[in-house]
Structures are given as C-alpha cells and as structure tokens.
C-alpha cells in the first residue's frame, strides 16, 4: 500500500469506506498503487490501468481502457457522451461493492490482460467539438481531470470549450483551464451556481454578488 494513498483516504470527507474497499479489491489483483493527479491510480508495468475517485453523488472505479473490456455484466458506463476510452462503475453504497467484488476482480484481471497484449484504443475524431491543444495537454497530464470533464454533459463541455478557445494566446488558454479546474472536478458547468443561492438552479443568477 502506498502511504500517499493512505493519507488521501484518511482526508476524504466522503466515500471513505467505499474507496477503501475498492482499493483492497484492486490491490488484491496485483496492480501497483500510486497517487497521481491527486487520485489513487493503479498501474501495470508503469501504465495507468485503474483510477479511483469520487464526486458529490457517487464514487467510482475507472477503467482507463474500459472500452476494450467485454463487459459481460453490462455494468460499465461512459462517464461522458464524448468519452472514447474510459469506462466507470459508480457506487453509492458499500454493499453494492461487496456484491460485485468477484465481477470487479474479473474486470480488473481482464484490464491487465489488455495491457499485456498491448492493445490500443483507436480514437474517433468528433468534428463538432475541437479541443485546444492546452486542454488536450491537461487531459494527458491529469487523468482525473479528464474523467471529470468527460462526465459533464455535452452542453457543459461545449460551453467550457468555447470559453477556453476564446482566449487569443496559449498562455491565456492554459490560465483559463487552470482557473476552472476545481469547478470541473466538482462536476459544475461554466454557468452553474456554486454558492447555492441562485433562484434559477442549477444556473447562476448573480445572487452571489449580494453575499455579505
């Protein structure tokens, strides 16, 4: 076990027991545990295979090449409409994790076999949504951010993309992406309320301006 992941889990305000259970299942399959991009990450021969994380409404196990798994139980989910490679299984209670333990192990072992075979995901370009290089680099360097972004609705992804690409320089685009990283990690859209005072939820109506 990686002490950095121990610390991460102890500080987790939500889904702590569920994430600990998922961690034990993954480790039992022989993967190497690391902490990458602020999330527990599990690798095989230095290749990222599994990511664990949690949002407000659920925690999840993410198979980074999940699209290549057979998914015999039909439980893998696309975290976002435009997701091509990753697939997740979400949980809101530990009992579901316990019930699915044998299946989860089978899927993890299959994911390891995918890496052993050197299988690659063939990307399909989507002309309607072209991301700037700075956002693609962010996806590459931060898998947790990529999972969170792809979990957004297509409309929310498009709104962020318009805002990011609207900056004229690469430095400005990168700055905009960093400024909105926390909001995206929390599953919020560009125009979503984050103070909870809006009368037009989930949209922001400017009520935060009157907080005293």
GROMACS .gro file of C-alpha atoms in nm, residues 49-52 58-71 74-91 104 107-108 111 121-122 124 126 143 146-147 150-151:
model
   49
   49UNK     CA    1  -0.493   0.095  -1.571
   50UNK     CA    2  -0.734   0.191  -1.291
   51UNK     CA    3  -0.833   0.518  -1.127
   52UNK     CA    4  -1.044   0.558  -0.812
   58UNK     CA    5  -2.112   0.885  -0.621
   59UNK     CA    6  -1.769   0.727  -0.608
   60UNK     CA    7  -1.627   0.521  -0.891
   61UNK     CA    8  -1.369   0.284  -1.027
   62UNK     CA    9  -1.248   0.391  -1.369
   63UNK     CA   10  -1.102   0.152  -1.626
   64UNK     CA   11  -0.888   0.376  -1.844
   65UNK     CA   12  -0.923   0.140  -2.142
   66UNK     CA   13  -1.265   0.017  -2.041
   67UNK     CA   14  -1.397   0.033  -2.396
   68UNK     CA   15  -1.177  -0.269  -2.473
   69UNK     CA   16  -1.330  -0.486  -2.198
   70UNK     CA   17  -1.601  -0.736  -2.283
   71UNK     CA   18  -1.831  -0.609  -2.005
   74UNK     CA   19  -2.319  -0.479  -1.881
   75UNK     CA   20  -2.221  -0.255  -1.589
   76UNK     CA   21  -1.960  -0.027  -1.744
   77UNK     CA   22  -2.071   0.330  -1.804
   78UNK     CA   23  -1.939   0.607  -2.024
   79UNK     CA   24  -1.857   0.897  -1.789
   80UNK     CA   25  -1.949   1.139  -2.068
   81UNK     CA   26  -2.119   1.126  -2.405
   82UNK     CA   27  -1.794   1.204  -2.584
   83UNK     CA   28  -1.581   0.957  -2.389
   84UNK     CA   29  -1.396   0.719  -2.617
   85UNK     CA   30  -1.166   0.509  -2.399
   86UNK     CA   31  -1.253   0.518  -2.030
   87UNK     CA   32  -1.543   0.342  -1.861
   88UNK     CA   33  -1.654   0.362  -1.499
   89UNK     CA   34  -1.863   0.170  -1.249
   90UNK     CA   35  -2.025   0.404  -0.998
   91UNK     CA   36  -2.128   0.330  -0.641
  104UNK     CA   37  -1.478  -0.632  -1.030
  107UNK     CA   38  -1.279  -0.696  -1.497
  108UNK     CA   39  -0.950  -0.584  -1.339
  111UNK     CA   40  -0.781  -0.492  -1.797
  121UNK     CA   41  -0.786   0.238  -2.827
  122UNK     CA   42  -0.847   0.378  -3.173
  124UNK     CA   43  -1.263   0.859  -3.335
  126UNK     CA   44  -1.552   1.442  -3.337
  143UNK     CA   45  -0.640   1.172  -1.588
  146UNK     CA   46  -1.012   1.417  -1.798
  147UNK     CA   47  -1.258   1.181  -1.630
  150UNK     CA   48  -1.589   1.382  -1.987
  151UNK     CA   49  -1.852   1.323  -1.718
   0.00000   0.00000   0.00000
